[in-house]
Structure formats: structure tokens, C-alpha cells
Amino acid sequence: MPARILSIDVGGTGLKAAVLNRDGELVSDHLRVLTPKPCPPDLLVKTVKLLVAPFKTYDCVAMGFPGVVRDGRIITAPNLGTDLYAGFALAAKMAKALGKPVRIANDADVQGFAVVKGEGLEMVATLGTGFGTSLFRDGELMPHLEIAHMLANKDKTFDQFIGEKERKKQGNKGWNKRVEKVLPFLYTLVHYDRLYISGGNAKHLTFKLPKNTKIVPNISGIKGGAGLWRQETWK
């Protein structure tokens, strides 16, 4: 297990980074810049390199990315441009740019490493530019479920139905009604024991949450990077 992990949280709105110890606690300042718009892959790599330049000492890199990731390559990037990112070897490109080994996972998966208790079936839902989920069984990350791209209502996917654009369009009151409508679907889908809600828009929730559901800090998206490196192997 590396002693110091540079953890990077890639979002559709902002890019955040900090250095962690083995326990996932920050041992550096927490830095943030806006995500460029548009943000093609090469510009993302360049922007991240500039963001983390102040961090001089770390052993490895963990990155949470808003899309489906496999073997260090991007499969989907709904809020950054799937056409641009599909097949892009982001882990290898970041490793070359930073000179350190890099592990990348979906951003909700990374959040989960920071918040799950490791008991039973636990689910994480992120409310931000889009909508993300991850699922853990007894602390082990399960295969990624890209619920964000499934239809939530008529012709709108979950990303479109409760994402940031729709929150601004509907206002917080209307958006809360939509999120409240969506949450029971998650339970019906997996029958989780606990649900953790995070992401930049979690702070806008106003309705009474279902039982076994709690809001967790958005900084979990960075802290979970240590969990990514606790895995013996990673693809």
C-alpha cells in the first residue's frame, strides 16, 4: 500500500485534487479548478497536470472519472463527450504526464471506497452534473452499473432527469420532487442495506430521506482514492 496517494476527482463542472495518506485522510491542501468547456482528452490531461503541479511528493495516482472505465480506458463520458473519450487510454496518458502509476475508476465507485462500512449490500448515488451510482458487497466493489444512461421518465435518462441542467431548469423544489421519485427505483433494483448520497447537488436535498439513507460529504470523491490503491490488483 503506497504511503502517499495523489487523488483526483474529475467532474463535469470542476477538477479537484489532494494528497492522501493510506487511511484516505488529506495530508495536503485541497485544490480545485473549473473543468474546461469543451474538455477534449488531451486538454484534460494538461489541465490536471497543471492542477497538481504544487504537489511535489506522492507515490501513485488515483482518479475518479464520470463515466464507464475499464482497464484504464474510457468507455463512456456522458458529460465530457463520449465521442471524444471512447477508447482513450486515460490511465496510461496520466501516468506518462505525471511519472507515477495511475489507477482510474468511475467517480461514484471511488466515492464508495471512502464511505461504505463493508457490511452487506451498500449503494452510493452521486448527484452532480449528472447522476452516478456504485454498489459494494461486504466492502467489495461490484461490477459497475451505469444507471445514468437508463430511461428514468419517458424520453429522459437519469442523467437528464435529475442532472444539474434540469435542477437549474426546474428549480430546487421541482428537482427535489424528481429525486424523491427516483430513489425508490434504486432500492427496487438492488435492495441495498444502506444508500449513501453524495455529489455537489446533495446539499440541495430538502425532503425526508428513506430509511437507511444518509448524505455523505462530497470530499469523499477525493478520499476514496486511497481505497482504489488498497485493491491488490486493478483493471
Short mmCIF file of C-alpha atoms in Angstrom, two decimals:
data_model
loop_
_atom_site.label_atom_id
_atom_site.label_comp_id
_atom_site.label_asym_id
_atom_site.label_seq_id
_atom_site.Cartn_x
_atom_site.Cartn_y
_atom_site.Cartn_z
CA MET A 1 0.00 0.00 0.00
CA PRO A 2 1.57 3.32 -1.06
CA ALA A 3 2.19 5.88 1.70
CA ARG A 4 1.03 8.95 -0.24
CA ILE A 5 -1.66 8.88 -2.91
CA LEU A 6 -2.47 11.80 -5.20
CA SER A 7 -6.24 11.60 -5.60
CA ILE A 8 -8.03 13.40 -8.44
CA ASP A 9 -11.79 13.80 -8.81
CA VAL A 10 -12.84 14.61 -12.37
CA GLY A 11 -16.25 16.25 -12.64
CA GLY A 12 -18.25 17.83 -15.40
CA THR A 13 -18.04 21.14 -13.55
CA GLY A 14 -14.79 21.00 -11.59
CA LEU A 15 -11.49 19.14 -11.18
CA LYS A 16 -10.33 18.54 -7.61
CA ALA A 17 -7.17 17.04 -6.14
CA ALA A 18 -5.35 16.40 -2.87
CA VAL A 19 -2.69 14.08 -1.47
CA LEU A 20 -3.89 11.35 0.91
CA ASN A 21 -2.30 9.00 3.39
CA ARG A 22 -3.05 5.27 3.47
CA ASP A 23 -6.21 5.90 5.53
CA GLY A 24 -7.66 8.31 2.99
CA GLU A 25 -7.05 11.43 5.08
CA LEU A 26 -5.86 14.60 3.37
CA VAL A 27 -2.21 15.46 4.02
CA SER A 28 -2.20 18.43 1.65
CA ASP A 29 -4.38 21.33 0.63
CA HIS A 30 -7.46 20.52 -1.43
CA LEU A 31 -7.16 22.23 -4.83
CA ARG A 32 -9.89 22.85 -7.41
CA VAL A 33 -10.21 24.37 -10.87
CA LEU A 34 -13.12 24.55 -13.28
CA THR A 35 -13.38 21.84 -15.90
CA PRO A 36 -12.64 23.39 -19.34
CA LYS A 37 -15.59 23.54 -21.73
CA PRO A 38 -15.15 21.84 -24.09
CA CYS A 39 -12.68 19.45 -22.50
CA PRO A 40 -11.16 17.00 -25.00
CA PRO A 41 -8.92 14.27 -23.53
CA ASP A 42 -5.57 15.93 -24.20
CA LEU A 43 -6.78 19.16 -22.58
CA LEU A 44 -8.00 17.21 -19.55
CA VAL A 45 -4.56 15.65 -19.11
CA LYS A 46 -2.88 19.05 -19.48
CA THR A 47 -5.29 20.75 -17.03
CA VAL A 48 -4.89 18.03 -14.42
CA LYS A 49 -1.09 18.22 -14.71
CA LEU A 50 -1.22 21.96 -14.04
CA LEU A 51 -3.67 21.49 -11.16
CA VAL A 52 -1.47 19.00 -9.32
CA ALA A 53 1.85 20.72 -10.02
CA PRO A 54 2.01 22.12 -6.43
CA PHE A 55 2.05 18.57 -5.04
CA LYS A 56 5.68 17.53 -5.09
CA THR A 57 5.67 14.25 -3.16
CA TYR A 58 3.39 11.27 -3.82
CA ASP A 59 3.83 7.62 -4.75
CA CYS A 60 0.90 6.95 -7.05
CA VAL A 61 -2.27 8.47 -8.51
CA ALA A 62 -5.96 7.60 -8.12
CA MET A 63 -8.58 9.18 -10.35
CA GLY A 64 -12.36 9.16 -10.33
CA PHE A 65 -13.88 9.74 -13.77
CA PRO A 66 -17.54 10.48 -14.63
CA GLY A 67 -18.23 7.56 -16.94
CA VAL A 68 -17.57 3.89 -17.55
CA VAL A 69 -13.89 2.95 -17.22
CA ARG A 70 -12.25 -0.39 -17.92
CA ASP A 71 -8.57 -1.37 -18.00
CA GLY A 72 -7.64 2.30 -17.69
CA ARG A 73 -9.56 3.20 -20.84
CA ILE A 74 -12.66 5.34 -21.07
CA ILE A 75 -15.78 3.72 -22.49
CA THR A 76 -18.33 6.48 -21.87
CA ALA A 77 -18.08 10.12 -20.82
CA PRO A 78 -21.63 11.49 -20.96
CA ASN A 79 -20.80 14.92 -19.50
CA LEU A 80 -17.45 15.39 -21.24
CA GLY A 81 -18.15 13.85 -24.64
CA THR A 82 -18.23 10.11 -25.24
CA ASP A 83 -17.35 10.59 -28.90
CA LEU A 84 -14.09 12.24 -27.84
CA TYR A 85 -13.19 9.89 -24.98
CA ALA A 86 -14.35 6.42 -26.07
CA GLY A 87 -11.27 4.17 -26.14
CA PHE A 88 -8.96 6.85 -24.74
CA ALA A 89 -6.21 5.30 -22.55
CA LEU A 90 -6.52 7.90 -19.79
CA ALA A 91 -4.59 5.93 -17.15
CA ALA A 92 -1.60 5.50 -19.44
CA LYS A 93 -1.68 9.13 -20.57
CA MET A 94 -1.86 10.41 -16.98
CA ALA A 95 0.94 8.06 -15.91
CA LYS A 96 3.15 9.44 -18.66
CA ALA A 97 2.26 13.04 -17.78
CA LEU A 98 2.83 12.65 -14.02
CA GLY A 99 5.55 9.99 -13.96
CA LYS A 100 3.66 7.82 -11.46
CA PRO A 101 1.44 4.72 -11.68
CA VAL A 102 -2.23 5.61 -12.14
CA ARG A 103 -5.46 3.78 -11.33
CA ILE A 104 -8.78 5.07 -12.63
CA ALA A 105 -12.35 4.13 -11.77
CA ASN A 106 -15.81 5.59 -12.14
CA ASP A 107 -16.18 8.57 -9.80
CA ALA A 108 -19.08 7.02 -7.85
CA ASP A 109 -17.02 3.86 -7.37
CA VAL A 110 -14.20 5.95 -5.89
CA GLN A 111 -16.64 7.79 -3.61
CA GLY A 112 -17.84 4.45 -2.32
CA PHE A 113 -14.39 3.39 -1.14
CA ALA A 114 -14.48 6.33 1.28
CA VAL A 115 -17.96 5.83 2.76
CA VAL A 116 -19.05 2.18 2.82
CA LYS A 117 -18.88 0.27 6.10
CA GLY A 118 -18.00 -3.02 4.43
CA GLU A 119 -21.10 -4.82 5.70
CA GLY A 120 -23.88 -6.14 3.47
CA LEU A 121 -25.03 -4.54 0.24
CA GLU A 122 -24.21 -0.83 0.11
CA MET A 123 -25.00 1.63 -2.69
CA VAL A 124 -23.66 5.09 -3.46
CA ALA A 125 -25.55 7.66 -5.55
CA THR A 126 -23.92 10.90 -6.67
CA LEU A 127 -25.90 13.99 -7.61
CA GLY A 128 -23.84 16.45 -9.63
CA THR A 129 -23.52 17.48 -13.25
CA GLY A 130 -25.02 14.05 -13.91
CA PHE A 131 -26.08 11.03 -11.85
CA GLY A 132 -23.78 8.25 -10.75
CA THR A 133 -24.04 5.03 -8.76
CA SER A 134 -21.82 2.32 -7.35
CA LEU A 135 -22.51 -0.91 -5.49
CA PHE A 136 -20.45 -2.72 -2.83
CA ARG A 137 -20.99 -6.13 -1.20
CA ASP A 138 -19.22 -6.61 2.13
CA GLY A 139 -16.82 -3.85 1.10
CA GLU A 140 -16.00 -5.34 -2.31
CA LEU A 141 -16.78 -3.21 -5.36
CA MET A 142 -19.29 -4.90 -7.65
CA PRO A 143 -19.32 -4.56 -11.46
CA HIS A 144 -20.30 -1.03 -12.41
CA LEU A 145 -23.98 -0.31 -13.12
CA GLU A 146 -24.35 2.64 -15.49
CA ILE A 147 -27.87 3.53 -14.38
CA ALA A 148 -27.33 7.12 -15.53
CA HIS A 149 -27.96 6.12 -19.14
CA MET A 150 -31.18 4.22 -18.45
CA LEU A 151 -34.54 5.89 -19.04
CA ALA A 152 -35.95 7.47 -15.90
CA ASN A 153 -39.06 9.11 -17.30
CA LYS A 154 -40.46 8.91 -20.83
CA ASP A 155 -37.56 10.00 -23.06
CA LYS A 156 -35.15 11.27 -20.36
CA THR A 157 -32.29 9.27 -18.88
CA PHE A 158 -31.44 9.58 -15.19
CA ASP A 159 -28.64 11.96 -16.13
CA GLN A 160 -31.11 14.17 -17.98
CA PHE A 161 -33.95 13.78 -15.46
CA ILE A 162 -32.07 14.77 -12.28
CA GLY A 163 -28.79 16.26 -13.56
CA GLU A 164 -27.61 19.81 -12.98
CA LYS A 165 -29.17 21.23 -16.14
CA GLU A 166 -32.58 20.00 -15.04
CA ARG A 167 -32.11 21.31 -11.49
CA LYS A 168 -31.49 24.77 -12.88
CA LYS A 169 -34.46 24.45 -15.21
CA GLN A 170 -36.93 23.05 -12.66
CA GLY A 171 -35.68 24.92 -9.60
CA ASN A 172 -34.77 23.15 -6.36
CA LYS A 173 -38.39 22.38 -5.45
CA GLY A 174 -39.19 20.64 -8.73
CA TRP A 175 -35.80 18.92 -8.79
CA ASN A 176 -36.33 17.55 -5.27
CA LYS A 177 -39.61 16.01 -6.37
CA ARG A 178 -37.79 14.24 -9.16
CA VAL A 179 -35.02 12.90 -6.94
CA GLU A 180 -37.59 11.72 -4.39
CA LYS A 181 -39.33 9.84 -7.20
CA VAL A 182 -36.09 8.22 -8.37
CA LEU A 183 -34.72 6.90 -5.05
CA PRO A 184 -37.28 4.07 -4.63
CA PHE A 185 -36.20 2.75 -8.03
CA LEU A 186 -32.68 2.21 -6.68
CA TYR A 187 -33.99 0.13 -3.78
CA THR A 188 -36.24 -1.90 -6.06
CA LEU A 189 -33.30 -2.54 -8.37
CA VAL A 190 -30.76 -3.87 -5.84
CA HIS A 191 -32.46 -3.98 -2.38
CA TYR A 192 -29.47 -2.35 -0.73
CA ASP A 193 -28.91 -2.36 3.03
CA ARG A 194 -27.63 1.23 3.01
CA LEU A 195 -27.64 4.08 0.49
CA TYR A 196 -25.14 6.94 0.62
CA ILE A 197 -25.86 10.13 -1.32
CA SER A 198 -23.04 12.46 -2.32
CA GLY A 199 -22.09 14.90 -5.07
CA GLY A 200 -22.24 18.66 -5.35
CA ASN A 201 -26.05 18.77 -5.50
CA ALA A 202 -26.67 16.61 -2.43
CA LYS A 203 -26.71 19.82 -0.40
CA HIS A 204 -29.89 20.88 -2.23
CA LEU A 205 -31.96 17.93 -0.98
CA THR A 206 -34.85 19.01 1.26
CA PHE A 207 -37.21 16.02 1.51
CA LYS A 208 -37.10 13.33 4.21
CA LEU A 209 -34.74 10.61 3.08
CA PRO A 210 -35.77 6.94 3.09
CA LYS A 211 -34.58 4.76 5.96
CA ASN A 212 -31.01 3.51 5.80
CA THR A 213 -30.10 6.52 3.62
CA LYS A 214 -27.64 9.27 4.52
CA ILE A 215 -25.87 12.17 2.87
CA VAL A 216 -22.07 11.96 2.92
CA PRO A 217 -19.53 14.74 2.22
CA ASN A 218 -18.60 15.45 -1.39
CA ILE A 219 -14.92 15.31 -0.38
CA SER A 220 -15.44 11.53 -0.39
CA GLY A 221 -14.76 11.70 -4.12
CA ILE A 222 -11.15 12.50 -3.26
CA LYS A 223 -10.76 10.44 -0.07
CA GLY A 224 -11.87 7.27 -1.85
CA GLY A 225 -8.72 7.34 -3.93
CA ALA A 226 -6.87 5.57 -1.13
CA GLY A 227 -9.35 2.69 -1.33
CA LEU A 228 -8.60 2.32 -5.02
CA TRP A 229 -4.99 1.55 -4.11
CA ARG A 230 -5.94 -0.86 -1.33
CA GLN A 231 -7.03 -3.29 -4.03
CA GLU A 232 -4.32 -5.88 -4.74
CA THR A 233 -4.90 -5.57 -8.47
CA TRP A 234 -6.94 -3.21 -10.57
CA LYS A 235 -8.34 -3.12 -14.08
#
